[in-house]
mmCIF file of C-alpha atoms and ligand atoms in Angstrom:
data_model
loop_
_atom_site.group_PDB
_atom_site.id
_atom_site.type_symbol
_atom_site.label_atom_id
_atom_site.label_comp_id
_atom_site.label_asym_id
_atom_site.label_seq_id
_atom_site.Cartn_x
_atom_site.Cartn_y
_atom_site.Cartn_z
ATOM 1 C CA MET A 9 -0.043 0.022 -0.039
ATOM 2 C CA SER A 10 1.229 3.459 -0.671
ATOM 3 C CA SER A 11 2.867 5.567 2.237
ATOM 4 C CA TYR A 12 -0.095 8.218 1.993
ATOM 5 C CA LEU A 13 -2.763 5.751 2.238
ATOM 6 C CA GLU A 14 -1.225 4.033 5.440
ATOM 7 C CA ASN A 15 -0.970 7.198 7.163
ATOM 8 C CA THR A 16 -4.041 8.983 6.248
ATOM 9 C CA PRO A 17 -6.323 9.490 7.896
ATOM 10 C CA ASP A 18 -4.978 9.726 11.479
ATOM 11 C CA GLU A 19 -6.296 7.240 14.169
ATOM 12 C CA ASN A 20 -9.212 9.679 14.793
ATOM 13 C CA GLY A 21 -10.407 9.645 11.156
ATOM 14 C CA TYR A 22 -8.741 13.019 10.522
ATOM 15 C CA PHE A 23 -7.423 13.918 6.882
ATOM 16 C CA GLY A 24 -5.525 17.043 8.027
ATOM 17 C CA LYS A 25 -8.182 19.411 9.934
ATOM 18 C CA PHE A 26 -11.221 17.486 7.885
ATOM 19 C CA GLY A 27 -13.059 14.349 8.810
ATOM 20 C CA GLY A 28 -13.693 13.112 12.210
ATOM 21 C CA SER A 29 -16.846 11.941 14.065
ATOM 22 C CA PHE A 30 -19.971 14.321 14.954
ATOM 23 C CA ILE A 31 -22.527 12.085 16.068
ATOM 24 C CA PRO A 32 -24.916 11.638 18.837
ATOM 25 C CA PRO A 33 -24.107 9.810 21.980
ATOM 26 C CA VAL A 34 -26.197 6.963 21.044
ATOM 27 C CA LEU A 35 -24.204 6.028 18.156
ATOM 28 C CA GLU A 36 -20.707 6.449 19.254
ATOM 29 C CA LYS A 37 -20.761 2.621 20.283
ATOM 30 C CA PRO A 38 -22.066 1.369 17.216
ATOM 31 C CA PHE A 39 -19.459 3.388 15.199
ATOM 32 C CA GLU A 40 -16.838 2.220 17.707
ATOM 33 C CA ASP A 41 -17.730 -1.299 16.898
ATOM 34 C CA ILE A 42 -17.680 -0.602 12.936
ATOM 35 C CA LYS A 43 -14.450 0.896 13.391
ATOM 36 C CA ASN A 44 -12.833 -2.035 15.348
ATOM 37 C CA ALA A 45 -14.439 -4.584 13.332
ATOM 38 C CA TYR A 46 -13.138 -3.012 10.177
ATOM 39 C CA GLU A 47 -9.444 -2.789 11.424
ATOM 40 C CA LYS A 48 -9.481 -6.540 12.461
ATOM 41 C CA ILE A 49 -11.428 -7.569 9.562
ATOM 42 C CA LYS A 50 -9.051 -5.805 6.875
ATOM 43 C CA LYS A 51 -6.142 -7.891 7.722
ATOM 44 C CA ASP A 52 -8.031 -10.973 7.766
ATOM 45 C CA PRO A 53 -7.133 -13.465 4.955
ATOM 46 C CA GLN A 54 -10.696 -14.966 4.855
ATOM 47 C CA PHE A 55 -12.460 -11.492 4.137
ATOM 48 C CA ILE A 56 -9.431 -10.548 1.596
ATOM 49 C CA GLU A 57 -10.342 -14.059 -0.098
ATOM 50 C CA ASP A 58 -14.129 -13.476 -0.033
ATOM 51 C CA LEU A 59 -13.995 -9.908 -1.441
ATOM 52 C CA LYS A 60 -11.572 -11.277 -4.497
ATOM 53 C CA TYR A 61 -13.824 -14.131 -4.949
ATOM 54 C CA VAL A 62 -16.876 -12.155 -5.453
ATOM 55 C CA ARG A 63 -15.228 -9.382 -7.383
ATOM 56 C CA LYS A 64 -13.987 -11.847 -9.797
ATOM 57 C CA HIS A 65 -16.705 -14.386 -10.261
ATOM 58 C CA TYR A 66 -19.913 -12.240 -9.538
ATOM 59 C CA GLN A 67 -19.103 -8.563 -9.980
ATOM 60 C CA GLY A 68 -17.201 -8.393 -13.096
ATOM 61 C CA ARG A 69 -13.671 -7.391 -12.120
ATOM 62 C CA PRO A 70 -11.262 -6.343 -13.096
ATOM 63 C CA THR A 71 -13.015 -3.679 -15.400
ATOM 64 C CA PRO A 72 -11.192 -2.973 -18.625
ATOM 65 C CA ILE A 73 -9.466 0.338 -19.682
ATOM 66 C CA SER A 74 -10.603 1.488 -23.083
ATOM 67 C CA PHE A 75 -8.734 3.701 -25.283
ATOM 68 C CA ALA A 76 -11.563 6.536 -26.604
ATOM 69 C CA LYS A 77 -9.964 7.049 -29.997
ATOM 70 C CA ASN A 78 -12.878 8.696 -31.913
ATOM 71 C CA LEU A 79 -13.453 11.124 -28.498
ATOM 72 C CA SER A 80 -9.870 11.893 -28.307
ATOM 73 C CA ASP A 81 -9.603 12.616 -32.180
ATOM 74 C CA TYR A 82 -12.630 15.025 -31.817
ATOM 75 C CA CYS A 83 -11.134 16.987 -29.223
ATOM 76 C CA GLY A 84 -8.083 17.151 -31.011
ATOM 77 C CA GLY A 85 -5.320 17.125 -28.086
ATOM 78 C CA ALA A 86 -4.666 14.575 -25.520
ATOM 79 C CA LYS A 87 -5.357 10.825 -25.780
ATOM 80 C CA ILE A 88 -8.668 10.129 -23.587
ATOM 81 C CA TYR A 89 -8.918 6.656 -21.749
ATOM 82 C CA LEU A 90 -11.940 5.383 -19.512
ATOM 83 C CA LYS A 91 -11.563 2.931 -16.724
ATOM 84 C CA ARG A 92 -15.075 1.281 -17.350
ATOM 85 C CA GLU A 93 -16.729 1.167 -14.012
ATOM 86 C CA ASP A 94 -19.840 1.385 -15.820
ATOM 87 C CA LEU A 95 -19.136 -2.425 -16.571
ATOM 88 C CA ASN A 96 -19.586 -3.599 -12.930
ATOM 89 C CA HIS A 97 -22.582 -5.714 -12.207
ATOM 90 C CA THR A 98 -25.540 -2.912 -11.458
ATOM 91 C CA GLY A 99 -23.638 -0.542 -13.683
ATOM 92 C CA ALA A 100 -21.477 1.519 -11.526
ATOM 93 C CA HIS A 101 -18.363 1.565 -9.075
ATOM 94 C CA LYS A 102 -20.838 1.229 -5.992
ATOM 95 C CA LEU A 103 -20.928 -2.608 -5.580
ATOM 96 C CA ASN A 104 -17.168 -2.100 -5.130
ATOM 97 C CA HIS A 105 -17.755 -0.800 -1.497
ATOM 98 C CA CYS A 106 -21.410 -2.370 -0.947
ATOM 99 C CA MET A 107 -20.096 -6.099 -1.310
ATOM 100 C CA ALA A 108 -17.335 -5.309 1.237
ATOM 101 C CA GLU A 109 -19.855 -3.360 3.619
ATOM 102 C CA VAL A 110 -22.099 -6.290 3.614
ATOM 103 C CA ILE A 111 -19.435 -8.821 4.283
ATOM 104 C CA LEU A 112 -18.519 -6.953 7.184
ATOM 105 C CA ALA A 113 -22.185 -6.578 8.571
ATOM 106 C CA LYS A 114 -22.245 -10.201 8.045
ATOM 107 C CA HIS A 115 -19.119 -10.544 10.035
ATOM 108 C CA MET A 116 -20.535 -8.584 12.766
ATOM 109 C CA GLY A 117 -23.570 -10.469 13.056
ATOM 110 C CA TYR A 118 -26.000 -8.057 11.608
ATOM 111 C CA LYS A 119 -29.347 -8.752 9.803
ATOM 112 C CA LYS A 120 -30.149 -5.684 8.251
ATOM 113 C CA VAL A 121 -28.293 -3.089 6.217
ATOM 114 C CA ILE A 122 -29.748 0.523 6.171
ATOM 115 C CA ALA A 123 -28.618 3.353 3.812
ATOM 116 C CA GLU A 124 -29.245 6.598 1.901
ATOM 117 C CA THR A 125 -29.477 6.730 -1.947
ATOM 118 C CA GLY A 126 -29.395 9.831 -4.536
ATOM 119 C CA ALA A 127 -29.690 8.470 -7.971
ATOM 120 C CA GLY A 128 -30.537 4.894 -6.580
ATOM 121 C CA GLN A 129 -27.177 3.590 -7.572
ATOM 122 C CA HIS A 130 -26.136 3.103 -4.057
ATOM 123 C CA GLY A 131 -29.395 1.692 -3.135
ATOM 124 C CA VAL A 132 -29.357 -0.897 -5.923
ATOM 125 C CA ALA A 133 -25.917 -1.946 -5.320
ATOM 126 C CA LEU A 134 -26.500 -2.399 -1.551
ATOM 127 C CA ALA A 135 -29.829 -4.325 -2.254
ATOM 128 C CA THR A 136 -27.823 -6.157 -4.639
ATOM 129 C CA ALA A 137 -25.074 -7.356 -1.855
ATOM 130 C CA ALA A 138 -27.868 -7.746 0.511
ATOM 131 C CA ALA A 139 -29.764 -10.168 -1.620
ATOM 132 C CA TYR A 140 -26.321 -12.103 -2.365
ATOM 133 C CA PHE A 141 -25.479 -12.261 1.341
ATOM 134 C CA GLY A 142 -29.145 -13.003 2.459
ATOM 135 C CA LEU A 143 -29.299 -9.654 4.653
ATOM 136 C CA GLU A 144 -32.497 -7.395 5.086
ATOM 137 C CA CYS A 145 -32.208 -3.864 3.306
ATOM 138 C CA GLU A 146 -33.765 -0.423 3.859
ATOM 139 C CA ILE A 147 -33.242 2.174 1.585
ATOM 140 C CA HIS A 148 -33.830 6.026 2.053
ATOM 141 C CA MET A 149 -34.398 8.149 -1.039
ATOM 142 C CA GLY A 150 -35.724 11.771 -1.597
ATOM 143 C CA GLU A 151 -39.101 11.614 -3.309
ATOM 144 C CA VAL A 152 -37.768 14.065 -6.054
ATOM 145 C CA ASP A 153 -35.097 11.264 -6.964
ATOM 146 C CA ILE A 154 -38.029 8.533 -6.330
ATOM 147 C CA GLU A 155 -39.840 10.293 -9.210
ATOM 148 C CA LYS A 156 -36.514 11.049 -11.596
ATOM 149 C CA GLU A 157 -34.893 7.566 -11.056
ATOM 150 C CA HIS A 158 -37.982 5.671 -11.190
ATOM 151 C CA PRO A 159 -36.333 2.353 -12.806
ATOM 152 C CA ASN A 160 -33.653 2.277 -10.005
ATOM 153 C CA VAL A 161 -36.532 2.266 -7.492
ATOM 154 C CA ILE A 162 -38.260 -0.527 -9.220
ATOM 155 C CA ARG A 163 -34.847 -2.733 -9.318
ATOM 156 C CA MET A 164 -34.575 -1.961 -5.600
ATOM 157 C CA ARG A 165 -37.937 -3.273 -4.755
ATOM 158 C CA ILE A 166 -37.461 -6.404 -7.243
ATOM 159 C CA LEU A 167 -34.249 -7.132 -5.252
ATOM 160 C CA GLY A 168 -36.432 -7.298 -2.160
ATOM 161 C CA ALA A 169 -35.371 -3.944 -0.590
ATOM 162 C CA ASN A 170 -37.869 -1.606 1.376
ATOM 163 C CA VAL A 171 -37.535 1.766 -0.175
ATOM 164 C CA ILE A 172 -38.661 4.618 2.200
ATOM 165 C CA PRO A 173 -39.199 8.315 0.816
ATOM 166 C CA ALA A 174 -37.654 11.161 2.254
ATOM 167 C CA THR A 175 -40.405 13.865 2.280
ATOM 168 C CA HIS A 176 -38.967 16.847 3.789
ATOM 169 C CA GLY A 177 -36.993 19.929 2.428
ATOM 170 C CA LEU A 178 -35.603 19.525 -1.092
ATOM 171 C CA LYS A 179 -36.642 15.830 -1.154
ATOM 172 C CA THR A 180 -33.226 14.988 -2.498
ATOM 173 C CA LEU A 181 -29.998 13.141 -1.267
ATOM 174 C CA LYS A 182 -29.404 15.409 1.892
ATOM 175 C CA GLU A 183 -32.562 14.554 3.075
ATOM 176 C CA ALA A 184 -32.195 10.997 2.317
ATOM 177 C CA VAL A 185 -29.260 10.999 4.710
ATOM 178 C CA ASP A 186 -31.087 12.732 7.152
ATOM 179 C CA SER A 187 -33.927 10.406 7.198
ATOM 180 C CA ALA A 188 -31.809 6.881 7.070
ATOM 181 C CA PHE A 189 -29.958 8.149 9.893
ATOM 182 C CA GLU A 190 -32.847 8.787 11.915
ATOM 183 C CA SER A 191 -34.062 5.416 11.398
ATOM 184 C CA TYR A 192 -30.718 3.811 12.128
ATOM 185 C CA ILE A 193 -30.737 5.346 15.639
ATOM 186 C CA ASN A 194 -33.592 3.551 16.390
ATOM 187 C CA GLN A 195 -32.441 0.255 15.544
ATOM 188 C CA ALA A 196 -28.496 0.384 15.667
ATOM 189 C CA ASP A 197 -28.483 -2.711 17.777
ATOM 190 C CA THR A 198 -29.861 -4.737 15.133
ATOM 191 C CA ALA A 199 -28.753 -2.910 12.117
ATOM 192 C CA ILE A 200 -25.587 -1.366 10.424
ATOM 193 C CA TYR A 201 -25.491 1.784 8.230
ATOM 194 C CA CYS A 202 -23.845 1.541 4.884
ATOM 195 C CA ILE A 203 -22.824 4.974 3.852
ATOM 196 C CA GLY A 204 -22.664 5.388 0.070
ATOM 197 C CA SER A 205 -19.556 7.407 -0.590
ATOM 198 C CA VAL A 206 -16.355 8.655 1.301
ATOM 199 C CA VAL A 207 -18.574 10.658 3.770
ATOM 200 C CA GLY A 208 -20.090 10.390 6.897
ATOM 201 C CA PRO A 209 -18.434 9.932 10.526
ATOM 202 C CA HIS A 210 -15.103 7.899 10.758
ATOM 203 C CA PRO A 211 -14.404 5.016 9.846
ATOM 204 C CA PHE A 212 -16.749 5.635 6.542
ATOM 205 C CA PRO A 213 -14.288 7.843 4.702
ATOM 206 C CA MET A 214 -11.410 5.719 5.113
ATOM 207 C CA MET A 215 -13.368 2.513 4.900
ATOM 208 C CA VAL A 216 -15.395 3.206 1.532
ATOM 209 C CA ARG A 217 -11.937 4.681 0.117
ATOM 210 C CA ASP A 218 -10.104 1.528 0.716
ATOM 211 C CA PHE A 219 -12.918 -0.604 -0.767
ATOM 212 C CA GLN A 220 -12.668 1.794 -3.641
ATOM 213 C CA SER A 221 -9.210 1.599 -4.076
ATOM 214 C CA ILE A 222 -9.417 -1.394 -6.301
ATOM 215 C CA ILE A 223 -10.092 0.894 -9.216
ATOM 216 C CA GLY A 224 -6.734 2.796 -9.007
ATOM 217 C CA ILE A 225 -4.825 -0.565 -8.314
ATOM 218 C CA GLU A 226 -6.370 -1.973 -11.468
ATOM 219 C CA SER A 227 -6.063 1.452 -13.346
ATOM 220 C CA ARG A 228 -2.116 1.704 -12.449
ATOM 221 C CA GLU A 229 -1.508 -1.873 -13.842
ATOM 222 C CA GLN A 230 -3.741 -1.458 -16.738
ATOM 223 C CA PHE A 231 -2.416 1.957 -18.067
ATOM 224 C CA PHE A 232 0.948 0.710 -18.400
ATOM 225 C CA GLU A 233 -0.261 -2.018 -20.642
ATOM 226 C CA HIS A 234 -1.637 0.734 -23.136
ATOM 227 C CA GLU A 235 0.972 3.422 -22.762
ATOM 228 C CA ASP A 236 3.873 1.921 -20.704
ATOM 229 C CA LYS A 237 3.806 5.115 -18.624
ATOM 230 C CA LEU A 238 1.730 6.659 -16.151
ATOM 231 C CA PRO A 239 -1.076 8.842 -17.182
ATOM 232 C CA ASN A 240 -0.577 12.905 -17.156
ATOM 233 C CA ASN A 241 -3.934 13.436 -15.945
ATOM 234 C CA VAL A 242 -6.588 11.379 -14.037
ATOM 235 C CA VAL A 243 -10.000 12.872 -13.767
ATOM 236 C CA ALA A 244 -13.376 11.761 -11.981
ATOM 237 C CA CYS A 245 -16.612 13.347 -10.757
ATOM 238 C CA VAL A 246 -16.885 14.225 -7.515
ATOM 239 C CA GLY A 247 -20.179 13.902 -5.524
ATOM 240 C CA GLY A 248 -19.162 12.302 -2.272
ATOM 241 C CA GLY A 249 -15.991 11.479 -3.995
ATOM 242 C CA SER A 250 -15.685 7.699 -3.717
ATOM 243 C CA ASN A 251 -15.282 6.852 -7.415
ATOM 244 C CA ALA A 252 -12.746 9.761 -7.525
ATOM 245 C CA MET A 253 -10.734 8.489 -4.217
ATOM 246 C CA GLY A 254 -10.739 5.068 -5.755
ATOM 247 C CA ILE A 255 -9.007 6.020 -9.037
ATOM 248 C CA PHE A 256 -6.772 8.708 -7.053
ATOM 249 C CA SER A 257 -5.844 6.218 -4.586
ATOM 250 C CA GLY A 258 -3.541 4.284 -7.484
ATOM 251 C CA PHE A 259 -1.514 7.512 -8.256
ATOM 252 C CA ILE A 260 -1.403 9.545 -4.979
ATOM 253 C CA ASP A 261 2.112 9.002 -4.458
ATOM 254 C CA ASP A 262 3.053 9.887 -8.054
ATOM 255 C CA LYS A 263 3.302 13.589 -7.753
ATOM 256 C CA GLU A 264 3.671 14.046 -11.277
ATOM 257 C CA VAL A 265 0.330 12.559 -11.881
ATOM 258 C CA ASN A 266 -2.498 15.625 -12.229
ATOM 259 C CA LEU A 267 -5.553 14.222 -10.197
ATOM 260 C CA TYR A 268 -8.728 16.469 -11.228
ATOM 261 C CA GLY A 269 -12.055 15.949 -8.919
ATOM 262 C CA VAL A 270 -14.741 17.330 -11.052
ATOM 263 C CA GLU A 271 -17.798 19.383 -9.436
ATOM 264 C CA PRO A 272 -21.184 20.019 -11.113
ATOM 265 C CA MET A 273 -21.635 23.471 -12.155
ATOM 266 C CA GLY A 274 -25.272 22.578 -12.760
ATOM 267 C CA LYS A 275 -26.907 25.978 -14.355
ATOM 268 C CA GLY A 276 -25.021 28.978 -12.663
ATOM 269 C CA GLU A 277 -22.757 30.339 -10.136
ATOM 270 C CA LYS A 278 -25.819 31.390 -7.404
ATOM 271 C CA ILE A 279 -26.093 29.046 -4.527
ATOM 272 C CA GLY A 280 -28.931 26.756 -5.387
ATOM 273 C CA GLU A 281 -27.741 26.595 -9.024
ATOM 274 C CA HIS A 282 -24.830 24.229 -8.634
ATOM 275 C CA SER A 283 -23.049 21.649 -6.096
ATOM 276 C CA ALA A 284 -19.426 22.919 -6.554
ATOM 277 C CA THR A 285 -18.789 22.387 -2.969
ATOM 278 C CA LEU A 286 -14.725 22.521 -3.143
ATOM 279 C CA THR A 287 -15.194 25.734 -5.542
ATOM 280 C CA TYR A 288 -17.536 27.772 -3.531
ATOM 281 C CA GLY A 289 -17.880 25.965 -0.313
ATOM 282 C CA GLU A 290 -16.748 26.678 3.579
ATOM 283 C CA GLU A 291 -15.551 24.599 6.329
ATOM 284 C CA GLY A 292 -18.570 23.229 8.269
ATOM 285 C CA ILE A 293 -20.176 20.005 9.970
ATOM 286 C CA MET A 294 -22.766 17.905 8.470
ATOM 287 C CA HIS A 295 -24.069 14.634 8.589
ATOM 288 C CA GLY A 296 -21.265 13.571 11.355
ATOM 289 C CA PHE A 297 -17.890 14.987 9.723
ATOM 290 C CA ASN A 298 -16.283 18.176 9.020
ATOM 291 C CA SER A 299 -15.390 19.336 5.829
ATOM 292 C CA ILE A 300 -15.934 22.064 2.992
ATOM 293 C CA MET A 301 -19.755 22.939 2.239
ATOM 294 C CA LEU A 302 -22.069 24.919 0.753
ATOM 295 C CA LYS A 303 -24.076 26.985 3.312
ATOM 296 C CA ASP A 304 -27.050 29.143 3.037
ATOM 297 C CA GLU A 305 -27.472 32.528 4.744
ATOM 298 C CA LYS A 306 -28.294 30.810 7.936
ATOM 299 C CA GLY A 307 -25.515 28.690 7.757
ATOM 300 C CA ASP A 308 -27.432 25.310 7.022
ATOM 301 C CA PRO A 309 -26.668 23.402 4.264
ATOM 302 C CA ALA A 310 -27.752 25.101 1.011
ATOM 303 C CA ALA A 311 -30.025 23.886 -1.614
ATOM 304 C CA VAL A 312 -28.070 22.642 -4.152
ATOM 305 C CA HIS A 313 -28.602 21.309 -8.142
ATOM 306 C CA SER A 314 -27.049 19.105 -10.570
ATOM 307 C CA ILE A 315 -28.557 17.145 -13.380
ATOM 308 C CA GLY A 316 -26.591 14.437 -11.872
ATOM 309 C CA SER A 317 -28.775 13.094 -8.983
ATOM 310 C CA GLY A 318 -25.857 10.983 -7.593
ATOM 311 C CA ILE A 319 -23.354 14.219 -7.117
ATOM 312 C CA ASP A 320 -26.099 16.838 -6.094
ATOM 313 C CA TYR A 321 -24.598 16.930 -2.337
ATOM 314 C CA PRO A 322 -23.886 20.174 -0.229
ATOM 315 C CA SER A 323 -20.781 18.536 1.015
ATOM 316 C CA VAL A 324 -17.778 16.331 0.033
ATOM 317 C CA GLY A 325 -15.513 13.600 1.496
ATOM 318 C CA PRO A 326 -13.304 14.966 4.210
ATOM 319 C CA GLU A 327 -10.126 13.722 2.151
ATOM 320 C CA HIS A 328 -11.425 15.761 -0.874
ATOM 321 C CA ALA A 329 -11.146 18.808 1.166
ATOM 322 C CA HIS A 330 -7.886 17.787 2.593
ATOM 323 C CA LEU A 331 -6.176 17.059 -0.815
ATOM 324 C CA LYS A 332 -7.277 20.051 -2.281
ATOM 325 C CA ASP A 333 -5.850 22.008 0.946
ATOM 326 C CA ILE A 334 -2.450 20.596 0.664
ATOM 327 C CA GLY A 335 -2.388 21.141 -3.245
ATOM 328 C CA ARG A 336 -2.288 17.307 -4.230
ATOM 329 C CA THR A 337 -5.692 17.436 -6.099
ATOM 330 C CA LYS A 338 -7.185 20.010 -8.442
ATOM 331 C CA VAL A 339 -10.920 20.793 -9.024
ATOM 332 C CA GLY A 340 -12.491 20.898 -12.396
ATOM 333 C CA LEU A 341 -15.894 22.049 -13.327
ATOM 334 C CA CYS A 342 -18.550 21.228 -15.841
ATOM 335 C CA ASN A 343 -22.003 22.330 -16.229
ATOM 336 C CA ASP A 344 -25.425 20.714 -16.931
ATOM 337 C CA GLU A 345 -25.203 21.483 -20.692
ATOM 338 C CA GLU A 346 -21.384 20.564 -20.875
ATOM 339 C CA ALA A 347 -22.272 17.001 -19.367
ATOM 340 C CA VAL A 348 -25.323 16.369 -21.649
ATOM 341 C CA ASP A 349 -23.019 17.017 -24.904
ATOM 342 C CA ALA A 350 -20.543 14.718 -23.265
ATOM 343 C CA PHE A 351 -23.380 12.327 -22.478
ATOM 344 C CA TYR A 352 -24.078 12.344 -26.374
ATOM 345 C CA LYS A 353 -20.669 12.687 -27.624
ATOM 346 C CA LEU A 354 -19.318 9.491 -25.719
ATOM 347 C CA SER A 355 -22.707 7.545 -26.758
ATOM 348 C CA GLN A 356 -22.365 8.459 -30.534
ATOM 349 C CA LEU A 357 -18.250 8.521 -30.846
ATOM 350 C CA GLU A 358 -17.717 5.559 -28.548
ATOM 351 C CA GLY A 359 -20.905 3.567 -28.383
ATOM 352 C CA ILE A 360 -20.978 4.031 -24.731
ATOM 353 C CA ILE A 361 -23.984 5.738 -22.836
ATOM 354 C CA PRO A 362 -22.607 7.154 -19.457
ATOM 355 C CA ALA A 363 -24.245 8.103 -16.386
ATOM 356 C CA LEU A 364 -25.126 11.945 -16.171
ATOM 357 C CA GLU A 365 -22.586 11.826 -13.011
ATOM 358 C CA SER A 366 -19.856 10.406 -15.203
ATOM 359 C CA ALA A 367 -20.563 12.484 -18.096
ATOM 360 C CA HIS A 368 -19.280 15.546 -15.906
ATOM 361 C CA ALA A 369 -15.766 13.928 -15.845
ATOM 362 C CA VAL A 370 -15.882 13.482 -19.703
ATOM 363 C CA GLY A 371 -17.154 16.853 -20.020
ATOM 364 C CA PHE A 372 -14.601 18.106 -18.114
ATOM 365 C CA ALA A 373 -11.864 15.955 -19.790
ATOM 366 C CA MET A 374 -12.962 17.169 -23.170
ATOM 367 C CA LYS A 375 -12.038 20.620 -22.369
ATOM 368 C CA LEU A 376 -8.780 19.667 -20.705
ATOM 369 C CA ALA A 377 -7.897 17.467 -23.785
ATOM 370 C CA SER A 378 -8.346 19.935 -26.492
ATOM 371 C CA LYS A 379 -5.691 22.185 -24.595
ATOM 372 C CA LEU A 380 -3.213 19.586 -24.610
ATOM 373 C CA GLU A 381 -0.616 17.997 -26.848
ATOM 374 C CA LYS A 382 -1.151 15.033 -28.617
ATOM 375 C CA ASP A 383 1.286 12.740 -26.850
ATOM 376 C CA GLU A 384 -0.235 13.682 -23.486
ATOM 377 C CA THR A 385 -2.950 11.453 -21.645
ATOM 378 C CA ILE A 386 -6.020 11.578 -19.641
ATOM 379 C CA LEU A 387 -7.472 8.695 -17.895
ATOM 380 C CA ILE A 388 -11.292 9.100 -16.713
ATOM 381 C CA SER A 389 -13.116 7.209 -14.267
ATOM 382 C CA LEU A 390 -16.337 6.171 -16.085
ATOM 383 C CA SER A 391 -18.100 5.832 -12.932
ATOM 384 C CA GLY A 392 -21.493 4.442 -14.230
ATOM 385 C CA ARG A 393 -23.476 3.610 -17.181
ATOM 386 C CA GLY A 394 -26.564 5.918 -18.448
ATOM 387 C CA ASP A 395 -29.279 3.420 -18.677
ATOM 388 C CA LYS A 396 -30.798 5.095 -15.655
ATOM 389 C CA ASP A 397 -30.774 8.685 -17.440
ATOM 390 C CA ILE A 398 -31.774 8.208 -20.813
ATOM 391 C CA ASP A 399 -35.645 9.151 -20.520
ATOM 392 C CA PHE A 400 -34.742 12.192 -18.402
ATOM 393 C CA VAL A 401 -32.040 13.139 -20.958
ATOM 394 C CA VAL A 402 -34.265 12.728 -24.213
ATOM 395 C CA GLU A 403 -37.223 14.572 -22.611
ATOM 396 C CA ASN A 404 -35.361 17.394 -21.791
ATOM 397 C CA TYR A 405 -32.292 17.792 -24.398
ATOM 398 C CA PRO A 406 -33.251 16.543 -28.206
ATOM 399 C CA ILE A 407 -31.089 13.826 -29.441
ATOM 400 C CA PRO A 408 -28.260 15.699 -31.601
ATOM 401 C CA ASN A 409 -28.245 14.175 -35.073
ATOM 402 C CA ALA A 410 -31.551 12.082 -34.709
ATOM 403 C CA LYS A 411 -32.562 9.782 -37.433
ATOM 404 C CA PHE A 412 -36.108 8.909 -37.482
HETATM 405 C C1 PLP B 3 -23.025 7.632 -6.812
HETATM 406 C C2 PLP B 3 -22.364 7.786 -8.097
HETATM 407 C C3 PLP B 3 -21.531 8.839 -8.444
HETATM 408 C C4 PLP B 3 -21.224 9.989 -7.219
HETATM 409 O O1 PLP B 3 -20.762 9.297 -5.852
HETATM 410 P P1 PLP B 3 -19.093 9.347 -5.729
HETATM 411 O O2 PLP B 3 -19.084 8.847 -4.486
HETATM 412 O O3 PLP B 3 -18.646 10.812 -5.845
HETATM 413 O O4 PLP B 3 -18.271 8.697 -6.476
HETATM 414 C C5 PLP B 3 -20.801 9.038 -9.619
HETATM 415 N N1 PLP B 3 -21.061 8.429 -10.558
HETATM 416 C C6 PLP B 3 -22.087 7.257 -10.501
HETATM 417 C C7 PLP B 3 -22.271 6.481 -11.638
HETATM 418 C C8 PLP B 3 -22.628 7.206 -9.263
HETATM 419 O O5 PLP B 3 -23.815 6.200 -9.332
#
């Protein structure tokens, strides 16, 4: 393991000044238990073997790296490569941590898993892992997202999960987290919370990063097969930041590799129009951890917007706040329109329909590629596939060059 990953976070879950654990006293013991169980299990050869087995024989790992030649030619600059997390079972990187979280839950003797979901991808991945390992599953989801991401709601129900709508506030991801936490407090002795990103109280930002680091481990090896050198740039979209931390992990000690976390600029720069947390936010505590967050004039979590339902979150994983703070990562931006353009370009030039979240990484990478030389390279974490988004996109943004 890299020296950075071994030494970060500290034993209290701090990445520099960000992270930690700010939870009600009733949850202190359950989170302490999770931390201790994780510390033990991560060195357990049986756990490592079990995880390797499901990843290889069930989930579809390793996922390939594809050279996007047509897209690279179109942009006219750097060569663009895609780490194909869209090819995971259930269509996104989320199963990387869900399988591991559910093995951990089972190991600790819990019968049930509880989580929030934004676009429904974490919910589907967790419901899948719960079905596979025979645990009960309760998923909290904002009513607005339930409407927008209907196919994923049906998927979760078919998989046997109980989907509970979050009906307060803006009824999206933030409210889903509130609702899931409330429910968890009442059943922390029989159920375990499975956070869907590198957010939440310690040990989740570290644990989810470690489980997602498989993306970076594979990428580093596979990229050499293509180019016989490291990529110059690695680009990933950042909601909470798990697919980004996953791929960044593989290159974090390689200072010459630029790491870009891409934030959604939505439809404008005003509060409520975007969810570019690292760009416009300030330090603050939300959902049990200290990080950078977007606040309204009262200091509460601000309203946010992005067409990517999985990345409209008013905070960000504490490690991203830290890595930006120390200058190791840079922030890229991509707005709704650029993301939709990238969605269609990748579909029509490469035959890959990306998730709207992933399309933000592609949109930024396209801008970056056009400014770079032809011998330079960009590796994108293509976090998920776009089947879940097709109805929403075609209803709101006409198909370019449509032939019918
Ligand atoms: C959930 C999701 C994201 C955002 O989550 P991160 O933790 O920031 O990776 C991005 N892309 C897809 C496809 C997702 O499902």
